[in-house]
Amino acid sequence: MRLSFVIAAAVGAVAATTASARDCSGTYIRRSCMMGAADGICGYPREKGTKEDFMGWEIQDGERGYVVYRLGAYPAKDIKLDPGCRLGKY
């Protein structure tokens, strides 16, 4: 019975750590366009000051972006995550 308790505690700790590394809110610090749009086109623009929830990060063409659910990624340099937020790889 003790072993099952230890295993359950370990699984709970891993789940809590994983959950804390996902889904963060952030604010756009400048106007931003979705990554991967065609040259000269600003796909799904976000204005400075807009709050958004992010699911994780990814790398596109050597640039880190924060992923919005069912939409795509925006350049990380355009976003300030809320204090204490830590995104995991998407």
PDB file of N, CA and C in Angstrom, residues 20-81:
ATOM      1  N   SER A  20       2.190  23.356 -14.778  1.00  0.00           N
ATOM      2  CA  SER A  20       2.706  24.689 -14.513  1.00  0.00           C
ATOM      3  C   SER A  20       3.541  25.233 -15.665  1.00  0.00           C
ATOM      4  N   ALA A  21       3.985  24.341 -16.546  1.00  0.00           N
ATOM      5  CA  ALA A  21       4.812  24.759 -17.677  1.00  0.00           C
ATOM      6  C   ALA A  21       3.975  24.968 -18.934  1.00  0.00           C
ATOM      7  N   ARG A  22       2.655  25.009 -18.796  1.00  0.00           N
ATOM      8  CA  ARG A  22       1.771  25.167 -19.942  1.00  0.00           C
ATOM      9  C   ARG A  22       0.784  26.299 -19.701  1.00  0.00           C
ATOM     10  N   ASP A  23       0.238  26.810 -20.795  1.00  0.00           N
ATOM     11  CA  ASP A  23      -0.836  27.796 -20.740  1.00  0.00           C
ATOM     12  C   ASP A  23      -0.513  29.012 -19.868  1.00  0.00           C
ATOM     13  N   CYS A  24      -0.022  30.022 -20.498  1.00  0.00           N
ATOM     14  CA  CYS A  24       0.293  31.277 -19.822  1.00  0.00           C
ATOM     15  C   CYS A  24      -0.398  32.419 -20.543  1.00  0.00           C
ATOM     16  N   SER A  25      -0.678  33.446 -19.813  1.00  0.00           N
ATOM     17  CA  SER A  25      -1.193  34.673 -20.415  1.00  0.00           C
ATOM     18  C   SER A  25      -0.020  35.611 -20.658  1.00  0.00           C
ATOM     19  N   GLY A  26      -0.189  36.472 -21.620  1.00  0.00           N
ATOM     20  CA  GLY A  26       0.825  37.459 -21.916  1.00  0.00           C
ATOM     21  C   GLY A  26       0.210  38.655 -22.605  1.00  0.00           C
ATOM     22  N   THR A  27       1.001  39.698 -22.740  1.00  0.00           N
ATOM     23  CA  THR A  27       0.555  40.950 -23.353  1.00  0.00           C
ATOM     24  C   THR A  27       1.489  41.294 -24.504  1.00  0.00           C
ATOM     25  N   TYR A  28       0.901  41.705 -25.614  1.00  0.00           N
ATOM     26  CA  TYR A  28       1.714  42.142 -26.756  1.00  0.00           C
ATOM     27  C   TYR A  28       2.310  43.504 -26.427  1.00  0.00           C
ATOM     28  N   ILE A  29       3.618  43.616 -26.568  1.00  0.00           N
ATOM     29  CA  ILE A  29       4.298  44.868 -26.246  1.00  0.00           C
ATOM     30  C   ILE A  29       4.473  45.760 -27.481  1.00  0.00           C
ATOM     31  N   ARG A  30       4.089  45.247 -28.619  1.00  0.00           N
ATOM     32  CA  ARG A  30       4.078  46.008 -29.885  1.00  0.00           C
ATOM     33  C   ARG A  30       3.110  45.313 -30.821  1.00  0.00           C
ATOM     34  N   ARG A  31       2.744  45.947 -31.906  1.00  0.00           N
ATOM     35  CA  ARG A  31       1.872  45.303 -32.899  1.00  0.00           C
ATOM     36  C   ARG A  31       2.596  44.072 -33.420  1.00  0.00           C
ATOM     37  N   SER A  32       1.869  42.975 -33.583  1.00  0.00           N
ATOM     38  CA  SER A  32       2.496  41.720 -33.967  1.00  0.00           C
ATOM     39  C   SER A  32       1.677  41.010 -35.035  1.00  0.00           C
ATOM     40  N   CYS A  33       2.370  40.280 -35.899  1.00  0.00           N
ATOM     41  CA  CYS A  33       1.744  39.483 -36.945  1.00  0.00           C
ATOM     42  C   CYS A  33       2.080  38.013 -36.725  1.00  0.00           C
ATOM     43  N   MET A  34       1.153  37.146 -37.078  1.00  0.00           N
ATOM     44  CA  MET A  34       1.373  35.713 -36.917  1.00  0.00           C
ATOM     45  C   MET A  34       2.576  35.268 -37.754  1.00  0.00           C
ATOM     46  N   MET A  35       3.355  34.387 -37.184  1.00  0.00           N
ATOM     47  CA  MET A  35       4.529  33.870 -37.882  1.00  0.00           C
ATOM     48  C   MET A  35       4.089  32.973 -39.036  1.00  0.00           C
ATOM     49  N   GLY A  36       4.883  32.944 -40.093  1.00  0.00           N
ATOM     50  CA  GLY A  36       4.613  32.066 -41.218  1.00  0.00           C
ATOM     51  C   GLY A  36       3.717  32.660 -42.292  1.00  0.00           C
ATOM     52  N   ALA A  37       3.285  33.891 -42.127  1.00  0.00           N
ATOM     53  CA  ALA A  37       2.451  34.537 -43.152  1.00  0.00           C
ATOM     54  C   ALA A  37       3.328  34.881 -44.364  1.00  0.00           C
ATOM     55  N   ALA A  38       2.697  35.044 -45.490  1.00  0.00           N
ATOM     56  CA  ALA A  38       3.424  35.394 -46.709  1.00  0.00           C
ATOM     57  C   ALA A  38       4.104  36.754 -46.544  1.00  0.00           C
ATOM     58  N   ASP A  39       5.199  36.948 -47.265  1.00  0.00           N
ATOM     59  CA  ASP A  39       5.929  38.225 -47.207  1.00  0.00           C
ATOM     60  C   ASP A  39       5.006  39.390 -47.534  1.00  0.00           C
ATOM     61  N   GLY A  40       5.099  40.419 -46.706  1.00  0.00           N
ATOM     62  CA  GLY A  40       4.317  41.619 -46.933  1.00  0.00           C
ATOM     63  C   GLY A  40       2.883  41.547 -46.423  1.00  0.00           C
ATOM     64  N   ILE A  41       2.497  40.407 -45.865  1.00  0.00           N
ATOM     65  CA  ILE A  41       1.136  40.244 -45.351  1.00  0.00           C
ATOM     66  C   ILE A  41       1.200  40.053 -43.838  1.00  0.00           C
ATOM     67  N   CYS A  42       0.361  40.782 -43.120  1.00  0.00           N
ATOM     68  CA  CYS A  42       0.284  40.628 -41.672  1.00  0.00           C
ATOM     69  C   CYS A  42      -0.922  39.752 -41.359  1.00  0.00           C
ATOM     70  N   GLY A  43      -0.641  38.490 -41.111  1.00  0.00           N
ATOM     71  CA  GLY A  43      -1.717  37.543 -40.821  1.00  0.00           C
ATOM     72  C   GLY A  43      -2.192  37.641 -39.380  1.00  0.00           C
ATOM     73  N   TYR A  44      -3.479  37.779 -39.183  1.00  0.00           N
ATOM     74  CA  TYR A  44      -4.102  37.838 -37.859  1.00  0.00           C
ATOM     75  C   TYR A  44      -3.364  38.789 -36.921  1.00  0.00           C
ATOM     76  N   PRO A  45      -3.355  40.082 -37.252  1.00  0.00           N
ATOM     77  CA  PRO A  45      -2.600  41.047 -36.440  1.00  0.00           C
ATOM     78  C   PRO A  45      -3.135  41.161 -35.014  1.00  0.00           C
ATOM     79  N   ARG A  46      -2.229  41.436 -34.095  1.00  0.00           N
ATOM     80  CA  ARG A  46      -2.562  41.704 -32.700  1.00  0.00           C
ATOM     81  C   ARG A  46      -1.977  43.065 -32.357  1.00  0.00           C
ATOM     82  N   GLU A  47      -2.770  43.896 -31.716  1.00  0.00           N
ATOM     83  CA  GLU A  47      -2.346  45.249 -31.375  1.00  0.00           C
ATOM     84  C   GLU A  47      -1.624  45.286 -30.030  1.00  0.00           C
ATOM     85  N   LYS A  48      -0.785  46.286 -29.861  1.00  0.00           N
ATOM     86  CA  LYS A  48      -0.078  46.499 -28.600  1.00  0.00           C
ATOM     87  C   LYS A  48      -1.087  46.587 -27.459  1.00  0.00           C
ATOM     88  N   GLY A  49      -0.785  45.896 -26.358  1.00  0.00           N
ATOM     89  CA  GLY A  49      -1.646  45.924 -25.193  1.00  0.00           C
ATOM     90  C   GLY A  49      -2.680  44.805 -25.139  1.00  0.00           C
ATOM     91  N   THR A  50      -2.814  44.048 -26.231  1.00  0.00           N
ATOM     92  CA  THR A  50      -3.771  42.938 -26.259  1.00  0.00           C
ATOM     93  C   THR A  50      -3.280  41.798 -25.373  1.00  0.00           C
ATOM     94  N   LYS A  51      -4.193  41.258 -24.555  1.00  0.00           N
ATOM     95  CA  LYS A  51      -3.877  40.088 -23.715  1.00  0.00           C
ATOM     96  C   LYS A  51      -4.259  38.830 -24.484  1.00  0.00           C
ATOM     97  N   GLU A  52      -3.458  37.765 -24.300  1.00  0.00           N
ATOM     98  CA  GLU A  52      -3.713  36.506 -25.010  1.00  0.00           C
ATOM     99  C   GLU A  52      -3.248  35.351 -24.125  1.00  0.00           C
ATOM    100  N   ASP A  53      -3.863  34.192 -24.314  1.00  0.00           N
ATOM    101  CA  ASP A  53      -3.428  32.969 -23.643  1.00  0.00           C
ATOM    102  C   ASP A  53      -2.592  32.159 -24.614  1.00  0.00           C
ATOM    103  N   PHE A  54      -1.436  31.692 -24.163  1.00  0.00           N
ATOM    104  CA  PHE A  54      -0.508  30.936 -24.999  1.00  0.00           C
ATOM    105  C   PHE A  54      -0.379  29.516 -24.473  1.00  0.00           C
ATOM    106  N   MET A  55      -0.219  28.568 -25.406  1.00  0.00           N
ATOM    107  CA  MET A  55      -0.191  27.151 -25.057  1.00  0.00           C
ATOM    108  C   MET A  55       1.213  26.577 -24.950  1.00  0.00           C
ATOM    109  N   GLY A  56       2.185  27.224 -25.525  1.00  0.00           N
ATOM    110  CA  GLY A  56       3.553  26.715 -25.522  1.00  0.00           C
ATOM    111  C   GLY A  56       4.389  27.532 -26.496  1.00  0.00           C
ATOM    112  N   TRP A  57       5.616  27.066 -26.705  1.00  0.00           N
ATOM    113  CA  TRP A  57       6.489  27.758 -27.652  1.00  0.00           C
ATOM    114  C   TRP A  57       6.930  26.794 -28.740  1.00  0.00           C
ATOM    115  N   GLU A  58       7.334  27.352 -29.885  1.00  0.00           N
ATOM    116  CA  GLU A  58       7.895  26.567 -30.984  1.00  0.00           C
ATOM    117  C   GLU A  58       8.887  27.435 -31.747  1.00  0.00           C
ATOM    118  N   ILE A  59       9.698  26.797 -32.538  1.00  0.00           N
ATOM    119  CA  ILE A  59      10.687  27.501 -33.356  1.00  0.00           C
ATOM    120  C   ILE A  59      10.262  27.402 -34.820  1.00  0.00           C
ATOM    121  N   GLN A  60      10.178  28.551 -35.492  1.00  0.00           N
ATOM    122  CA  GLN A  60       9.884  28.604 -36.922  1.00  0.00           C
ATOM    123  C   GLN A  60      10.959  29.439 -37.594  1.00  0.00           C
ATOM    124  N   ASP A  61      11.630  28.859 -38.560  1.00  0.00           N
ATOM    125  CA  ASP A  61      12.685  29.562 -39.298  1.00  0.00           C
ATOM    126  C   ASP A  61      13.695  30.204 -38.360  1.00  0.00           C
ATOM    127  N   GLY A  62      14.046  29.496 -37.285  1.00  0.00           N
ATOM    128  CA  GLY A  62      15.052  29.977 -36.347  1.00  0.00           C
ATOM    129  C   GLY A  62      14.567  31.007 -35.344  1.00  0.00           C
ATOM    130  N   GLU A  63      13.284  31.322 -35.344  1.00  0.00           N
ATOM    131  CA  GLU A  63      12.743  32.309 -34.430  1.00  0.00           C
ATOM    132  C   GLU A  63      11.738  31.650 -33.488  1.00  0.00           C
ATOM    133  N   ARG A  64      11.850  31.981 -32.202  1.00  0.00           N
ATOM    134  CA  ARG A  64      10.933  31.428 -31.206  1.00  0.00           C
ATOM    135  C   ARG A  64       9.610  32.172 -31.251  1.00  0.00           C
ATOM    136  N   GLY A  65       8.534  31.404 -31.185  1.00  0.00           N
ATOM    137  CA  GLY A  65       7.202  31.985 -31.155  1.00  0.00           C
ATOM    138  C   GLY A  65       6.357  31.337 -30.082  1.00  0.00           C
ATOM    139  N   TYR A  66       5.385  32.074 -29.586  1.00  0.00           N
ATOM    140  CA  TYR A  66       4.443  31.561 -28.604  1.00  0.00           C
ATOM    141  C   TYR A  66       3.148  31.197 -29.330  1.00  0.00           C
ATOM    142  N   VAL A  67       2.647  29.998 -29.048  1.00  0.00           N
ATOM    143  CA  VAL A  67       1.526  29.433 -29.790  1.00  0.00           C
ATOM    144  C   VAL A  67       0.187  29.783 -29.148  1.00  0.00           C
ATOM    145  N   VAL A  68      -0.741  30.260 -29.990  1.00  0.00           N
ATOM    146  CA  VAL A  68      -2.116  30.530 -29.598  1.00  0.00           C
ATOM    147  C   VAL A  68      -2.945  29.333 -30.084  1.00  0.00           C
ATOM    148  N   TYR A  69      -3.814  28.838 -29.238  1.00  0.00           N
ATOM    149  CA  TYR A  69      -4.636  27.664 -29.557  1.00  0.00           C
ATOM    150  C   TYR A  69      -5.395  27.840 -30.862  1.00  0.00           C
ATOM    151  N   ARG A  70      -5.242  26.879 -31.747  1.00  0.00           N
ATOM    152  CA  ARG A  70      -5.933  26.820 -33.044  1.00  0.00           C
ATOM    153  C   ARG A  70      -5.678  28.007 -33.954  1.00  0.00           C
ATOM    154  N   LEU A  71      -4.589  28.690 -33.767  1.00  0.00           N
ATOM    155  CA  LEU A  71      -4.324  29.843 -34.615  1.00  0.00           C
ATOM    156  C   LEU A  71      -2.923  29.787 -35.195  1.00  0.00           C
ATOM    157  N   GLY A  72      -1.916  29.728 -34.369  1.00  0.00           N
ATOM    158  CA  GLY A  72      -0.538  29.739 -34.824  1.00  0.00           C
ATOM    159  C   GLY A  72       0.328  30.400 -33.783  1.00  0.00           C
ATOM    160  N   ALA A  73       1.532  30.754 -34.191  1.00  0.00           N
ATOM    161  CA  ALA A  73       2.499  31.338 -33.262  1.00  0.00           C
ATOM    162  C   ALA A  73       2.769  32.788 -33.609  1.00  0.00           C
ATOM    163  N   TYR A  74       3.069  33.549 -32.555  1.00  0.00           N
ATOM    164  CA  TYR A  74       3.469  34.948 -32.688  1.00  0.00           C
ATOM    165  C   TYR A  74       4.878  35.082 -32.135  1.00  0.00           C
ATOM    166  N   PRO A  75       5.690  35.980 -32.706  1.00  0.00           N
ATOM    167  CA  PRO A  75       7.074  36.122 -32.254  1.00  0.00           C
ATOM    168  C   PRO A  75       7.170  36.413 -30.752  1.00  0.00           C
ATOM    169  N   ALA A  76       8.005  35.648 -30.077  1.00  0.00           N
ATOM    170  CA  ALA A  76       8.181  35.817 -28.631  1.00  0.00           C
ATOM    171  C   ALA A  76       8.691  37.215 -28.294  1.00  0.00           C
ATOM    172  N   LYS A  77       9.455  37.821 -29.195  1.00  0.00           N
ATOM    173  CA  LYS A  77      10.004  39.159 -28.925  1.00  0.00           C
ATOM    174  C   LYS A  77       8.918  40.223 -28.824  1.00  0.00           C
ATOM    175  N   ASP A  78       7.701  39.911 -29.321  1.00  0.00           N
ATOM    176  CA  ASP A  78       6.591  40.861 -29.298  1.00  0.00           C
ATOM    177  C   ASP A  78       5.690  40.689 -28.080  1.00  0.00           C
ATOM    178  N   ILE A  79       6.015  39.741 -27.205  1.00  0.00           N
ATOM    179  CA  ILE A  79       5.112  39.364 -26.113  1.00  0.00           C
ATOM    180  C   ILE A  79       5.843  39.368 -24.776  1.00  0.00           C
ATOM    181  N   LYS A  80       5.172  39.897 -23.774  1.00  0.00           N
ATOM    182  CA  LYS A  80       5.687  39.809 -22.404  1.00  0.00           C
ATOM    183  C   LYS A  80       4.743  38.892 -21.637  1.00  0.00           C
ATOM    184  N   LEU A  81       5.267  37.731 -21.213  1.00  0.00           N
ATOM    185  CA  LEU A  81       4.452  36.796 -20.444  1.00  0.00           C
ATOM    186  C   LEU A  81       4.224  37.334 -19.039  1.00  0.00           C
TER     187      LEU A  81
END
